[in-house]
């Protein structure tokens, strides 16, 4: 395969057939990585001494497979998507879906303004009556500009970059196990940072003044991971003909996918698994880029239950032309400055491969990855099931676990699949023989 041919397009036919070293070389050329950055991909990543500075009681590091997903065309631009994940099939599946969506013109995606929510819990407001709560809310509104200025003073660098405090909202809860409370939301634009530190500093700073203004007592002061003001949206369309399988016409595949989505819209038991499939992709990009995947997980699942019933994050439907269309919006508090993004050497290289210029662009890309990952899962489930393909990849892990050498892994895995007996004991026997 000519490397030069593929440059600037994320279509990398035959990429999976290359050796590890050839893949690293190709991605290095694609993303214009220097030798040191390419060496990071080849295994020269986070060192124990760096880990020791990142967490307490460090012992060493924990590695995960890192790959790139191909075929992503988003808002007219090609992306190679770095993903760190231990689960077989994830990269192949998402690349396949991205290719299908590419055939329909690629993804369109966007992110909202990066407005986060910091929460302050206020108790002992007057006698807890509705009138006293309303008076406290009014007092906070009167002092709105002063509180916003106080919050802005905490992080001048974010304010310089155009971010900062945007508003104050008050939510009364009259009936809680500990009596009435007011929850104050500080809306805060964190620009290209995920912003947890900026938000937490801001709410801790304004809390004493909030207590003075209202005569109440503050307890918790912390950001909310339900970042429903900071969302990303992805859309894709697949011409029905592209979905054609040897034994199922494309328009039928489109209908089966829409039916699968409807299952996850009405049934929380299915929705949990459906959304897990979305997060398979999003988490892998979060991890590769050094973002806080627990925050993204928390936000996604809370958002999926925003109507009071947990449901699918995606919407897949057949349009008037018989084509399959998909759309998803979800909270996406990711950053490209600060945190592990700038400390972890592999995250830095992953960011360079991705080539995004803002947190909003990263959020939009991640939403596309989630939508594509979901399509791959429900298309497989709605047609031939996932186990056949999955077991083929699983067999390689079993062969590895049984102690197969690099040269033996594929042959042992093929034999396990052919025998329909994908077990470590059998793999060990095959290695011995
Ligand atoms: C497995 O990791 C993810 C799936 O279960 C997602 C789904 O069921 O939609 C295949």
GROMACS .gro file of N, CA and C and ligand atoms in nm, residues 87 90 270 273-278 280 374 377-378 381 386 390, ligand 1:
model
   58
   87UNK      N    1  -1.135  -0.399   2.449
   87UNK     CA    2  -1.238  -0.487   2.392
   87UNK      C    3  -1.217  -0.510   2.243
   90UNK      N    4  -1.411  -0.324   1.874
   90UNK     CA    5  -1.455  -0.184   1.884
   90UNK      C    6  -1.400  -0.100   1.767
  270UNK      N    7  -3.291  -0.249   2.785
  270UNK     CA    8  -3.217  -0.249   2.658
  270UNK      C    9  -3.136  -0.119   2.645
  273UNK      N   10  -2.779  -0.122   2.774
  273UNK     CA   11  -2.681  -0.193   2.690
  273UNK      C   12  -2.652  -0.113   2.562
  274UNK      N   13  -2.759  -0.057   2.508
  274UNK     CA   14  -2.747   0.027   2.387
  274UNK      C   15  -2.652   0.144   2.414
  275UNK      N   16  -2.674   0.211   2.526
  275UNK     CA   17  -2.588   0.327   2.559
  275UNK      C   18  -2.447   0.283   2.597
  276UNK      N   19  -2.434   0.165   2.654
  276UNK     CA   20  -2.300   0.111   2.683
  276UNK      C   21  -2.222   0.098   2.552
  277UNK      N   22  -2.292   0.053   2.448
  277UNK     CA   23  -2.226   0.040   2.317
  277UNK      C   24  -2.178   0.174   2.265
  278UNK      N   25  -2.257   0.279   2.286
  278UNK     CA   26  -2.216   0.415   2.246
  278UNK      C   27  -2.089   0.454   2.321
  280UNK      N   28  -1.868   0.263   2.453
  280UNK     CA   29  -1.749   0.185   2.414
  280UNK      C   30  -1.656   0.273   2.330
  374UNK      N   31  -2.248   0.291   1.799
  374UNK     CA   32  -2.382   0.239   1.822
  374UNK      C   33  -2.440   0.176   1.695
  377UNK      N   34  -2.302  -0.167   1.640
  377UNK     CA   35  -2.356  -0.268   1.733
  377UNK      C   36  -2.498  -0.306   1.694
  378UNK      N   37  -2.584  -0.206   1.673
  378UNK     CA   38  -2.725  -0.245   1.651
  378UNK      C   39  -2.747  -0.301   1.511
  381UNK      N   40  -2.641  -0.659   1.563
  381UNK     CA   41  -2.741  -0.730   1.645
  381UNK      C   42  -2.870  -0.754   1.569
  386UNK      N   43  -2.383  -1.057   1.703
  386UNK     CA   44  -2.244  -1.012   1.716
  386UNK      C   45  -2.147  -1.124   1.751
  390UNK      N   46  -1.732  -1.149   1.699
  390UNK     CA   47  -1.674  -1.122   1.829
  390UNK      C   48  -1.587  -1.239   1.874
  434LIG     C1   49  -2.080  -0.469   2.380
  434LIG     O1   50  -1.963  -0.416   2.439
  434LIG     C2   51  -2.174  -0.358   2.335
  434LIG     C3   52  -2.309  -0.405   2.281
  434LIG     O2   53  -2.373  -0.488   2.377
  434LIG     C4   54  -2.390  -0.280   2.254
  434LIG     C5   55  -2.535  -0.306   2.218
  434LIG     O3   56  -2.591  -0.410   2.258
  434LIG     O4   57  -2.593  -0.220   2.150
  434LIG     C6   58  -2.294  -0.489   2.157
   0.00000   0.00000   0.00000
